[in-house]
PDB file of C-alpha atoms in Angstrom:
ATOM      1  CA  UNK E   1     107.260  67.564  85.146  1.00 66.00           C
ATOM      2  CA  UNK E   2     104.473  69.430  86.930  1.00 86.00           C
ATOM      3  CA  UNK E   3     102.930  68.699  90.319  1.00 95.00           C
ATOM      4  CA  UNK E   4     102.522  69.919  93.881  1.00 97.00           C
ATOM      5  CA  UNK E   5     105.027  68.401  96.307  1.00 97.00           C
ATOM      6  CA  UNK E   6     104.233  68.419 100.029  1.00 97.00           C
ATOM      7  CA  UNK E   7     106.854  69.859 102.379  1.00 98.00           C
ATOM      8  CA  UNK E   8     106.249  68.033 105.697  1.00 98.00           C
ATOM      9  CA  UNK E   9     108.586  70.385 107.584  1.00 97.00           C
ATOM     10  CA  UNK E  10     106.504  73.462 106.762  1.00 97.00           C
ATOM     11  CA  UNK E  11     103.157  71.827 105.943  1.00 97.00           C
ATOM     12  CA  UNK E  12     102.799  73.518 102.601  1.00 97.00           C
ATOM     13  CA  UNK E  13     103.196  72.665  98.922  1.00 97.00           C
ATOM     14  CA  UNK E  14     106.027  73.434  96.531  1.00 97.00           C
ATOM     15  CA  UNK E  15     104.933  73.950  92.948  1.00 96.00           C
ATOM     16  CA  UNK E  16     107.058  72.004  90.466  1.00 94.00           C
ATOM     17  CA  UNK E  17     106.726  73.358  86.927  1.00 87.00           C
ATOM     18  CA  UNK E  18     109.580  72.582  84.564  1.00 77.00           C
ATOM     19  CA  UNK E  19     107.714  74.257  81.676  1.00 60.00           C
ATOM     20  CA  UNK E  20     108.714  77.586  83.232  1.00 55.00           C
ATOM     21  CA  UNK E  21     112.304  76.807  82.263  1.00 56.00           C
ATOM     22  CA  UNK E  22     111.194  77.545  78.696  1.00 57.00           C
ATOM     23  CA  UNK E  23     110.081  81.122  79.360  1.00 58.00           C
ATOM     24  CA  UNK E  24     111.823  83.273  76.725  1.00 58.00           C
ATOM     25  CA  UNK E  25     113.910  86.392  77.160  1.00 62.00           C
ATOM     26  CA  UNK E  26     112.058  88.330  74.495  1.00 64.00           C
ATOM     27  CA  UNK E  27     113.697  90.737  72.041  1.00 63.00           C
ATOM     28  CA  UNK E  28     113.009  94.408  72.672  1.00 68.00           C
ATOM     29  CA  UNK E  29     111.251  94.834  69.314  1.00 75.00           C
ATOM     30  CA  UNK E  30     108.564  92.186  69.902  1.00 84.00           C
ATOM     31  CA  UNK E  31     106.061  91.652  72.719  1.00 90.00           C
ATOM     32  CA  UNK E  32     103.157  89.159  72.929  1.00 91.00           C
ATOM     33  CA  UNK E  33     101.144  91.591  75.081  1.00 94.00           C
ATOM     34  CA  UNK E  34     101.152  94.431  72.569  1.00 94.00           C
ATOM     35  CA  UNK E  35      98.186  94.442  70.139  1.00 93.00           C
ATOM     36  CA  UNK E  36      99.096  93.338  66.632  1.00 89.00           C
ATOM     37  CA  UNK E  37      98.776  90.600  64.000  1.00 87.00           C
ATOM     38  CA  UNK E  38      99.137  87.048  65.270  1.00 82.00           C
ATOM     39  CA  UNK E  39      98.848  88.020  68.953  1.00 88.00           C
ATOM     40  CA  UNK E  40      96.576  86.375  71.542  1.00 90.00           C
ATOM     41  CA  UNK E  41      95.538  89.748  72.958  1.00 95.00           C
ATOM     42  CA  UNK E  42      92.584  91.711  71.492  1.00 94.00           C
ATOM     43  CA  UNK E  43      93.357  94.422  68.931  1.00 91.00           C
ATOM     44  CA  UNK E  44      91.992  96.978  71.385  1.00 91.00           C
ATOM     45  CA  UNK E  45      91.907  96.711  75.166  1.00 96.00           C
ATOM     46  CA  UNK E  46      92.284  98.858  78.264  1.00 98.00           C
ATOM     47  CA  UNK E  47      93.095  96.118  80.771  1.00 98.00           C
ATOM     48  CA  UNK E  48      93.022  92.404  80.028  1.00 98.00           C
ATOM     49  CA  UNK E  49      93.367  89.022  81.772  1.00 98.00           C
ATOM     50  CA  UNK E  50      95.573  86.697  79.727  1.00 93.00           C
ATOM     51  CA  UNK E  51      96.107  82.999  80.471  1.00 95.00           C
ATOM     52  CA  UNK E  52      99.755  82.517  81.378  1.00 94.00           C
ATOM     53  CA  UNK E  53     101.641  80.737  78.585  1.00 91.00           C
ATOM     54  CA  UNK E  54     103.903  79.000  81.134  1.00 90.00           C
ATOM     55  CA  UNK E  55     101.611  78.249  84.088  1.00 94.00           C
ATOM     56  CA  UNK E  56     102.673  76.565  87.306  1.00 95.00           C
ATOM     57  CA  UNK E  57      98.999  75.773  88.011  1.00 97.00           C
ATOM     58  CA  UNK E  58      96.370  74.562  85.531  1.00 96.00           C
ATOM     59  CA  UNK E  59      92.572  74.076  85.525  1.00 96.00           C
ATOM     60  CA  UNK E  60      93.260  70.871  83.599  1.00 95.00           C
ATOM     61  CA  UNK E  61      96.243  69.716  85.629  1.00 94.00           C
ATOM     62  CA  UNK E  62      99.051  67.455  84.563  1.00 89.00           C
ATOM     63  CA  UNK E  63      99.428  63.955  85.917  1.00 92.00           C
ATOM     64  CA  UNK E  64     102.291  63.949  88.447  1.00 93.00           C
ATOM     65  CA  UNK E  65     105.472  62.421  87.094  1.00 89.00           C
ATOM     66  CA  UNK E  66     106.462  60.937  90.432  1.00 93.00           C
ATOM     67  CA  UNK E  67     104.718  58.643  92.886  1.00 94.00           C
ATOM     68  CA  UNK E  68     103.974  60.124  96.294  1.00 96.00           C
ATOM     69  CA  UNK E  69     104.422  58.417  99.679  1.00 97.00           C
ATOM     70  CA  UNK E  70     102.859  58.862 103.116  1.00 97.00           C
ATOM     71  CA  UNK E  71     105.645  61.327 103.951  1.00 98.00           C
ATOM     72  CA  UNK E  72     106.168  62.983 100.576  1.00 98.00           C
ATOM     73  CA  UNK E  73     102.670  63.557  99.277  1.00 97.00           C
ATOM     74  CA  UNK E  74     102.133  64.556  95.649  1.00 97.00           C
ATOM     75  CA  UNK E  75      99.082  66.315  94.236  1.00 97.00           C
ATOM     76  CA  UNK E  76      98.059  67.508  90.794  1.00 96.00           C
ATOM     77  CA  UNK E  77      98.969  71.115  89.989  1.00 96.00           C
ATOM     78  CA  UNK E  78      95.357  72.287  90.011  1.00 98.00           C
ATOM     79  CA  UNK E  79      94.707  76.025  89.891  1.00 98.00           C
ATOM     80  CA  UNK E  80      94.980  78.951  87.508  1.00 98.00           C
ATOM     81  CA  UNK E  81      97.733  81.371  86.509  1.00 97.00           C
ATOM     82  CA  UNK E  82      96.836  84.562  84.681  1.00 98.00           C
ATOM     83  CA  UNK E  83      98.711  87.586  83.420  1.00 97.00           C
ATOM     84  CA  UNK E  84      96.940  90.866  84.174  1.00 98.00           C
ATOM     85  CA  UNK E  85      97.768  93.402  81.459  1.00 98.00           C
ATOM     86  CA  UNK E  86      97.612  96.983  82.678  1.00 98.00           C
ATOM     87  CA  UNK E  87      97.631  98.719  79.302  1.00 98.00           C
ATOM     88  CA  UNK E  88      98.245  98.077  75.582  1.00 97.00           C
ATOM     89  CA  UNK E  89     101.015 100.717  75.724  1.00 97.00           C
ATOM     90  CA  UNK E  90     104.281  98.806  76.050  1.00 94.00           C
ATOM     91  CA  UNK E  91     106.245 101.756  77.438  1.00 94.00           C
ATOM     92  CA  UNK E  92     103.872 103.087  80.075  1.00 96.00           C
ATOM     93  CA  UNK E  93     104.147 102.299  83.781  1.00 96.00           C
ATOM     94  CA  UNK E  94     101.520 101.939  86.511  1.00 97.00           C
ATOM     95  CA  UNK E  95     102.085 105.411  88.029  1.00 98.00           C
ATOM     96  CA  UNK E  96     101.915 106.991  84.564  1.00 98.00           C
ATOM     97  CA  UNK E  97      98.384 105.665  84.052  1.00 98.00           C
ATOM     98  CA  UNK E  98      95.534 108.019  85.011  1.00 98.00           C
ATOM     99  CA  UNK E  99      93.510 107.090  88.090  1.00 98.00           C
ATOM    100  CA  UNK E 100      90.486 106.291  85.921  1.00 98.00           C
ATOM    101  CA  UNK E 101      92.554 103.682  84.070  1.00 98.00           C
ATOM    102  CA  UNK E 102      93.895 102.110  87.292  1.00 98.00           C
ATOM    103  CA  UNK E 103      90.257 102.020  88.460  1.00 98.00           C
ATOM    104  CA  UNK E 104      89.622  99.672  85.494  1.00 98.00           C
ATOM    105  CA  UNK E 105      92.508  97.497  86.693  1.00 98.00           C
ATOM    106  CA  UNK E 106      90.963  97.297  90.178  1.00 98.00           C
ATOM    107  CA  UNK E 107      87.658  96.257  88.579  1.00 98.00           C
ATOM    108  CA  UNK E 108      89.451  93.576  86.562  1.00 98.00           C
ATOM    109  CA  UNK E 109      91.017  92.173  89.743  1.00 98.00           C
ATOM    110  CA  UNK E 110      87.528  92.066  91.265  1.00 98.00           C
ATOM    111  CA  UNK E 111      86.021  90.392  88.186  1.00 98.00           C
ATOM    112  CA  UNK E 112      88.705  87.703  88.226  1.00 98.00           C
ATOM    113  CA  UNK E 113      88.353  87.229  92.003  1.00 98.00           C
ATOM    114  CA  UNK E 114      84.610  86.705  91.704  1.00 98.00           C
ATOM    115  CA  UNK E 115      84.875  84.406  88.689  1.00 98.00           C
ATOM    116  CA  UNK E 116      87.686  82.225  90.030  1.00 98.00           C
ATOM    117  CA  UNK E 117      86.094  81.927  93.467  1.00 98.00           C
ATOM    118  CA  UNK E 118      83.159  80.071  91.849  1.00 98.00           C
ATOM    119  CA  UNK E 119      85.469  77.068  91.509  1.00 98.00           C
ATOM    120  CA  UNK E 120      85.143  75.282  94.861  1.00 98.00           C
ATOM    121  CA  UNK E 121      88.577  73.709  94.462  1.00 98.00           C
ATOM    122  CA  UNK E 122      90.211  77.147  94.576  1.00 98.00           C
ATOM    123  CA  UNK E 123      91.132  78.262  98.111  1.00 98.00           C
ATOM    124  CA  UNK E 124      93.119  81.457  97.633  1.00 98.00           C
ATOM    125  CA  UNK E 125      93.265  84.132  94.912  1.00 98.00           C
ATOM    126  CA  UNK E 126      96.479  86.110  94.884  1.00 98.00           C
ATOM    127  CA  UNK E 127      97.030  89.069  92.506  1.00 98.00           C
ATOM    128  CA  UNK E 128     100.600  90.324  92.469  1.00 98.00           C
ATOM    129  CA  UNK E 129     103.140  92.235  90.429  1.00 98.00           C
ATOM    130  CA  UNK E 130     106.871  91.810  89.940  1.00 97.00           C
ATOM    131  CA  UNK E 131     108.476  94.975  88.613  1.00 96.00           C
ATOM    132  CA  UNK E 132     112.080  95.389  87.507  1.00 94.00           C
ATOM    133  CA  UNK E 133     114.990  93.211  86.527  1.00 92.00           C
ATOM    134  CA  UNK E 134     116.130  93.291  90.176  1.00 93.00           C
ATOM    135  CA  UNK E 135     113.267  90.913  91.001  1.00 93.00           C
ATOM    136  CA  UNK E 136     113.710  88.743  87.912  1.00 88.00           C
ATOM    137  CA  UNK E 137     111.362  90.395  85.416  1.00 91.00           C
ATOM    138  CA  UNK E 138     112.080  89.602  81.768  1.00 85.00           C
ATOM    139  CA  UNK E 139     108.804  90.933  80.301  1.00 87.00           C
ATOM    140  CA  UNK E 140     108.689  94.722  80.564  1.00 90.00           C
ATOM    141  CA  UNK E 141     105.194  95.343  79.187  1.00 94.00           C
ATOM    142  CA  UNK E 142     103.139  96.789  82.109  1.00 97.00           C
ATOM    143  CA  UNK E 143     101.520  93.807  83.764  1.00 97.00           C
ATOM    144  CA  UNK E 144     100.962  91.851  86.927  1.00 98.00           C
ATOM    145  CA  UNK E 145      99.880  88.291  87.570  1.00 98.00           C
ATOM    146  CA  UNK E 146      97.245  86.344  89.446  1.00 98.00           C
ATOM    147  CA  UNK E 147      97.567  82.863  90.934  1.00 98.00           C
ATOM    148  CA  UNK E 148      94.495  80.927  92.060  1.00 98.00           C
ATOM    149  CA  UNK E 149      95.764  78.241  94.449  1.00 98.00           C
ATOM    150  CA  UNK E 150      94.083  74.989  95.459  1.00 98.00           C
ATOM    151  CA  UNK E 151      95.545  75.417  98.946  1.00 98.00           C
ATOM    152  CA  UNK E 152      96.366  78.387 101.186  1.00 98.00           C
ATOM    153  CA  UNK E 153     100.095  79.202 100.890  1.00 98.00           C
ATOM    154  CA  UNK E 154     102.108  79.234 104.094  1.00 98.00           C
ATOM    155  CA  UNK E 155     102.806  82.940 104.611  1.00 97.00           C
ATOM    156  CA  UNK E 156      99.151  83.783 104.081  1.00 98.00           C
ATOM    157  CA  UNK E 157      98.151  80.977 106.439  1.00 98.00           C
ATOM    158  CA  UNK E 158     100.471  82.335 109.135  1.00 98.00           C
ATOM    159  CA  UNK E 159      98.897  85.784 108.782  1.00 98.00           C
ATOM    160  CA  UNK E 160      95.392  84.329 108.939  1.00 98.00           C
ATOM    161  CA  UNK E 161      96.171  82.219 111.999  1.00 98.00           C
ATOM    162  CA  UNK E 162      97.760  85.121 113.871  1.00 98.00           C
ATOM    163  CA  UNK E 163      94.869  87.443 113.035  1.00 98.00           C
ATOM    164  CA  UNK E 164      92.412  84.782 114.211  1.00 98.00           C
ATOM    165  CA  UNK E 165      94.313  84.249 117.456  1.00 98.00           C
ATOM    166  CA  UNK E 166      94.401  88.004 118.138  1.00 98.00           C
ATOM    167  CA  UNK E 167      90.673  88.297 117.447  1.00 98.00           C
ATOM    168  CA  UNK E 168      89.864  85.423 119.804  1.00 98.00           C
ATOM    169  CA  UNK E 169      92.008  86.957 122.580  1.00 98.00           C
ATOM    170  CA  UNK E 170      91.164  90.656 122.122  1.00 98.00           C
ATOM    171  CA  UNK E 171      87.884  90.606 120.173  1.00 98.00           C
ATOM    172  CA  UNK E 172      89.530  93.060 117.789  1.00 98.00           C
ATOM    173  CA  UNK E 173      90.985  92.924 114.286  1.00 98.00           C
ATOM    174  CA  UNK E 174      94.778  92.900 114.407  1.00 98.00           C
ATOM    175  CA  UNK E 175      95.155  94.948 111.222  1.00 98.00           C
ATOM    176  CA  UNK E 176      92.573  97.494 112.375  1.00 98.00           C
ATOM    177  CA  UNK E 177      94.719  97.864 115.490  1.00 98.00           C
ATOM    178  CA  UNK E 178      97.839  98.294 113.326  1.00 98.00           C
ATOM    179  CA  UNK E 179      96.080 101.086 111.447  1.00 98.00           C
ATOM    180  CA  UNK E 180      95.125 102.740 114.728  1.00 98.00           C
ATOM    181  CA  UNK E 181      98.654 102.561 116.144  1.00 98.00           C
ATOM    182  CA  UNK E 182     100.294 103.802 112.931  1.00 98.00           C
ATOM    183  CA  UNK E 183      97.781 106.658 112.745  1.00 98.00           C
ATOM    184  CA  UNK E 184      98.509 107.674 116.336  1.00 98.00           C
ATOM    185  CA  UNK E 185     102.293 107.508 115.844  1.00 98.00           C
ATOM    186  CA  UNK E 186     102.083 109.340 112.473  1.00 98.00           C
ATOM    187  CA  UNK E 187     105.783 109.252 111.605  1.00 98.00           C
ATOM    188  CA  UNK E 188     105.503 106.148 109.417  1.00 98.00           C
ATOM    189  CA  UNK E 189     102.379 107.352 107.578  1.00 98.00           C
ATOM    190  CA  UNK E 190     103.089 108.188 103.926  1.00 98.00           C
ATOM    191  CA  UNK E 191      99.635 109.494 102.986  1.00 98.00           C
ATOM    192  CA  UNK E 192      95.976 108.632 103.227  1.00 98.00           C
ATOM    193  CA  UNK E 193      92.721 109.200 101.401  1.00 98.00           C
ATOM    194  CA  UNK E 194      89.128 108.608 102.458  1.00 98.00           C
ATOM    195  CA  UNK E 195      89.388 104.815 102.177  1.00 98.00           C
ATOM    196  CA  UNK E 196      93.040 103.790 102.540  1.00 98.00           C
ATOM    197  CA  UNK E 197      95.968 104.363 104.836  1.00 98.00           C
ATOM    198  CA  UNK E 198      99.460 104.003 103.334  1.00 98.00           C
ATOM    199  CA  UNK E 199     102.430 103.542 105.646  1.00 98.00           C
ATOM    200  CA  UNK E 200     105.720 101.832 106.311  1.00 98.00           C
ATOM    201  CA  UNK E 201     104.695  99.454 109.094  1.00 98.00           C
ATOM    202  CA  UNK E 202     106.760  99.295 112.279  1.00 98.00           C
ATOM    203  CA  UNK E 203     108.043  95.796 111.422  1.00 98.00           C
ATOM    204  CA  UNK E 204     108.500  95.842 107.623  1.00 97.00           C
ATOM    205  CA  UNK E 205     111.403  93.799 106.210  1.00 95.00           C
ATOM    206  CA  UNK E 206     112.438  96.432 103.667  1.00 96.00           C
ATOM    207  CA  UNK E 207     113.539 100.083 103.998  1.00 97.00           C
ATOM    208  CA  UNK E 208     110.660 101.123 101.725  1.00 98.00           C
ATOM    209  CA  UNK E 209     108.305  98.186 102.347  1.00 98.00           C
ATOM    210  CA  UNK E 210     105.011 100.065 102.226  1.00 98.00           C
ATOM    211  CA  UNK E 211     101.539  98.724 103.011  1.00 98.00           C
ATOM    212  CA  UNK E 212      98.262  99.987 101.528  1.00 99.00           C
ATOM    213  CA  UNK E 213      95.545  99.113 104.057  1.00 98.00           C
ATOM    214  CA  UNK E 214      91.814  99.666 103.867  1.00 98.00           C
ATOM    215  CA  UNK E 215      90.488 101.926 106.609  1.00 98.00           C
ATOM    216  CA  UNK E 216      87.226 100.036 106.852  1.00 98.00           C
ATOM    217  CA  UNK E 217      87.259  96.414 107.899  1.00 98.00           C
ATOM    218  CA  UNK E 218      86.952  94.723 104.506  1.00 98.00           C
ATOM    219  CA  UNK E 219      88.244  91.254 103.715  1.00 98.00           C
ATOM    220  CA  UNK E 220      88.701  91.199  99.958  1.00 98.00           C
ATOM    221  CA  UNK E 221      88.493  93.220  96.768  1.00 98.00           C
ATOM    222  CA  UNK E 222      84.902  92.271  96.023  1.00 98.00           C
ATOM    223  CA  UNK E 223      83.671  94.061  99.165  1.00 98.00           C
ATOM    224  CA  UNK E 224      84.746  97.532  98.023  1.00 98.00           C
ATOM    225  CA  UNK E 225      82.206 100.086  96.859  1.00 98.00           C
ATOM    226  CA  UNK E 226      82.850 102.439  93.921  1.00 98.00           C
ATOM    227  CA  UNK E 227      84.442 105.111  96.117  1.00 98.00           C
ATOM    228  CA  UNK E 228      86.803 102.602  97.737  1.00 98.00           C
ATOM    229  CA  UNK E 229      87.819 101.194  94.346  1.00 98.00           C
ATOM    230  CA  UNK E 230      88.617 104.689  93.105  1.00 98.00           C
ATOM    231  CA  UNK E 231      90.576 105.498  96.268  1.00 98.00           C
ATOM    232  CA  UNK E 232      92.556 102.250  95.895  1.00 98.00           C
ATOM    233  CA  UNK E 233      93.444 103.227  92.318  1.00 98.00           C
ATOM    234  CA  UNK E 234      94.597 106.638  93.547  1.00 98.00           C
ATOM    235  CA  UNK E 235      96.664 105.091  96.352  1.00 98.00           C
ATOM    236  CA  UNK E 236      98.399 102.725  93.917  1.00 98.00           C
ATOM    237  CA  UNK E 237      99.255 105.587  91.584  1.00 98.00           C
ATOM    238  CA  UNK E 238     100.629 107.879  94.296  1.00 98.00           C
ATOM    239  CA  UNK E 239     102.709 105.232  96.052  1.00 98.00           C
ATOM    240  CA  UNK E 240     104.290 103.796  92.905  1.00 98.00           C
ATOM    241  CA  UNK E 241     104.839 107.305  91.534  1.00 98.00           C
ATOM    242  CA  UNK E 242     106.619 108.246  94.749  1.00 98.00           C
ATOM    243  CA  UNK E 243     108.742 105.114  94.465  1.00 98.00           C
ATOM    244  CA  UNK E 244     109.950 106.204  91.015  1.00 98.00           C
ATOM    245  CA  UNK E 245     110.959 109.648  92.281  1.00 98.00           C
ATOM    246  CA  UNK E 246     112.899 108.290  95.256  1.00 97.00           C
ATOM    247  CA  UNK E 247     116.042 107.726  93.201  1.00 96.00           C
ATOM    248  CA  UNK E 248     114.849 109.202  89.882  1.00 96.00           C
ATOM    249  CA  UNK E 249     114.686 105.788  88.233  1.00 95.00           C
ATOM    250  CA  UNK E 250     112.069 103.065  87.688  1.00 95.00           C
ATOM    251  CA  UNK E 251     111.718 101.532  91.147  1.00 97.00           C
ATOM    252  CA  UNK E 252     111.633  97.721  91.382  1.00 97.00           C
ATOM    253  CA  UNK E 253     109.200  96.031  93.727  1.00 97.00           C
ATOM    254  CA  UNK E 254     107.083  92.989  94.439  1.00 97.00           C
ATOM    255  CA  UNK E 255     103.446  93.915  95.108  1.00 98.00           C
ATOM    256  CA  UNK E 256     101.219  91.359  96.843  1.00 98.00           C
ATOM    257  CA  UNK E 257      97.480  91.578  97.502  1.00 98.00           C
ATOM    258  CA  UNK E 258      96.478  89.892 100.766  1.00 98.00           C
ATOM    259  CA  UNK E 259      92.785  89.107 101.228  1.00 98.00           C
ATOM    260  CA  UNK E 260      90.456  86.511 102.698  1.00 98.00           C
ATOM    261  CA  UNK E 261      90.512  82.943 101.350  1.00 98.00           C
ATOM    262  CA  UNK E 262      87.672  81.492  99.318  1.00 98.00           C
ATOM    263  CA  UNK E 263      85.859  78.146  99.636  1.00 98.00           C
ATOM    264  CA  UNK E 264      87.676  77.350 102.877  1.00 98.00           C
ATOM    265  CA  UNK E 265      85.960  75.567 105.763  1.00 97.00           C
ATOM    266  CA  UNK E 266      88.925  76.270 108.043  1.00 98.00           C
ATOM    267  CA  UNK E 267      88.728  80.015 107.405  1.00 98.00           C
ATOM    268  CA  UNK E 268      85.007  80.352 106.713  1.00 98.00           C
ATOM    269  CA  UNK E 269      84.783  83.129 109.338  1.00 98.00           C
ATOM    270  CA  UNK E 270      87.943  84.948 108.224  1.00 98.00           C
ATOM    271  CA  UNK E 271      85.911  88.040 107.306  1.00 97.00           C
ATOM    272  CA  UNK E 272      85.621  88.653 111.063  1.00 98.00           C
ATOM    273  CA  UNK E 273      89.346  88.837 111.752  1.00 98.00           C
ATOM    274  CA  UNK E 274      91.251  89.274 108.480  1.00 98.00           C
ATOM    275  CA  UNK E 275      91.656  92.607 106.725  1.00 98.00           C
ATOM    276  CA  UNK E 276      92.491  93.543 103.117  1.00 98.00           C
ATOM    277  CA  UNK E 277      95.927  95.042 102.534  1.00 98.00           C
ATOM    278  CA  UNK E 278      98.634  95.236  99.884  1.00 98.00           C
ATOM    279  CA  UNK E 279     102.248  94.554 100.809  1.00 98.00           C
ATOM    280  CA  UNK E 280     105.164  95.958  98.801  1.00 98.00           C
ATOM    281  CA  UNK E 281     108.619  94.383  98.922  1.00 97.00           C
ATOM    282  CA  UNK E 282     111.028  96.810  97.188  1.00 97.00           C
ATOM    283  CA  UNK E 283     114.632  95.566  97.088  1.00 95.00           C
ATOM    284  CA  UNK E 284     116.413  98.938  96.759  1.00 94.00           C
ATOM    285  CA  UNK E 285     117.940 100.571  99.846  1.00 93.00           C
ATOM    286  CA  UNK E 286     119.677 103.282  97.801  1.00 94.00           C
ATOM    287  CA  UNK E 287     119.943 104.256  94.146  1.00 93.00           C
ATOM    288  CA  UNK E 288     122.322 101.417  93.264  1.00 92.00           C
ATOM    289  CA  UNK E 289     122.221  99.286  96.407  1.00 93.00           C
ATOM    290  CA  UNK E 290     120.128  96.163  96.844  1.00 92.00           C
ATOM    291  CA  UNK E 291     118.696  95.055 100.165  1.00 89.00           C
ATOM    292  CA  UNK E 292     119.284  91.363  99.614  1.00 86.00           C
ATOM    293  CA  UNK E 293     116.873  88.824 101.052  1.00 86.00           C
ATOM    294  CA  UNK E 294     119.639  86.433 102.045  1.00 88.00           C
ATOM    295  CA  UNK E 295     120.270  83.450 104.345  1.00 90.00           C
ATOM    296  CA  UNK E 296     118.736  84.698 107.592  1.00 92.00           C
ATOM    297  CA  UNK E 297     115.689  86.065 105.809  1.00 91.00           C
ATOM    298  CA  UNK E 298     115.186  83.096 103.518  1.00 91.00           C
ATOM    299  CA  UNK E 299     116.468  80.290 105.731  1.00 94.00           C
ATOM    300  CA  UNK E 300     115.104  81.361 109.109  1.00 95.00           C
ATOM    301  CA  UNK E 301     112.407  83.878 108.151  1.00 92.00           C
ATOM    302  CA  UNK E 302     114.330  86.261 110.418  1.00 95.00           C
ATOM    303  CA  UNK E 303     114.244  89.576 108.597  1.00 93.00           C
ATOM    304  CA  UNK E 304     116.897  92.273 109.079  1.00 94.00           C
ATOM    305  CA  UNK E 305     115.945  95.718 107.846  1.00 94.00           C
ATOM    306  CA  UNK E 306     119.002  97.842 107.032  1.00 90.00           C
ATOM    307  CA  UNK E 307     117.308 101.187 107.789  1.00 95.00           C
ATOM    308  CA  UNK E 308     114.866 102.582 110.332  1.00 96.00           C
ATOM    309  CA  UNK E 309     111.504 103.116 108.658  1.00 97.00           C
ATOM    310  CA  UNK E 310     110.881 106.263 110.708  1.00 98.00           C
ATOM    311  CA  UNK E 311     113.697 107.774 108.610  1.00 97.00           C
ATOM    312  CA  UNK E 312     112.884 106.220 105.248  1.00 98.00           C
ATOM    313  CA  UNK E 313     109.245 107.293 105.635  1.00 98.00           C
ATOM    314  CA  UNK E 314     110.367 110.924 105.484  1.00 98.00           C
ATOM    315  CA  UNK E 315     112.232 110.363 102.217  1.00 98.00           C
ATOM    316  CA  UNK E 316     109.412 108.407 100.594  1.00 98.00           C
ATOM    317  CA  UNK E 317     106.751 110.828 101.841  1.00 98.00           C
ATOM    318  CA  UNK E 318     108.658 113.719 100.258  1.00 98.00           C
ATOM    319  CA  UNK E 319     108.917 111.793  96.974  1.00 98.00           C
ATOM    320  CA  UNK E 320     105.155 111.171  96.998  1.00 98.00           C
ATOM    321  CA  UNK E 321     104.470 114.869  97.638  1.00 98.00           C
ATOM    322  CA  UNK E 322     106.754 115.739  94.726  1.00 97.00           C
ATOM    323  CA  UNK E 323     104.881 113.260  92.507  1.00 98.00           C
ATOM    324  CA  UNK E 324     101.523 114.838  93.468  1.00 97.00           C
ATOM    325  CA  UNK E 325     102.765 118.256  92.332  1.00 96.00           C
ATOM    326  CA  UNK E 326     103.775 117.114  88.866  1.00 93.00           C
ATOM    327  CA  UNK E 327     100.474 115.338  88.106  1.00 86.00           C
TER     328      UNK E 327
END
């Protein structure tokens, strides 16, 4: 069974994909993403986009297994799901990669964004990474994913609508204003380089829920010049390296790249008011304590952060400085 089911309460789709039930828990001595005989990956690669073996969305979609109604609409599961391999080295992590290698990853994201956006049925391209068993990862080869949706998912739509409303009222970009306020306050800033500001925003759901935000008003990955791409690679390395030194253990997180939609009449002018940023959702609040995203957060979208980010910023900033010294 595979289709998109319309949720009339939230006006968004739920992806139904029972093939994902068959995803294996792989043995430690075998990995499909490591080069070798009989593998789908090339014998040599630096970074690589790999079609997901268990996709929720497909360019040749399945026929829905259930009939829709006026209330409960059903659509084909059109789209694309890709695995983005960071390295052929099974045991390396993102912060252990040199900046020049992460720069190649940024270029791969851009290449996939530009290629997938040519399909007029695709409306949103969403690179992300799940890291750690605490967020459900069963494949520990260094990798992220990319979903190309045929609609704009709800959380992204809410962000777009609020940024548009702010722009229409203030004639300013909301995220540019966030950058300005965080820069003036300083205490939540983790670090910055020429092109990106990295901070724990005032409102983040998680004790260490960092944002990487472009300093210039850019809407998506394809708008970055070579310097900005390099600075993004550096920012990713420093932040994730600092995460790992927080509690001296591999730090779990969900990393989500938020950018302008593609092929959307509704948001055709989103470059005016929406602003590229990366949101991190790390579930740890201490070395062995999880900040659970439970009923209030999930059921009401009413987040409750367990720690003040003005305090956690100090701890994470110190970890990042420590990481810089050992590079």
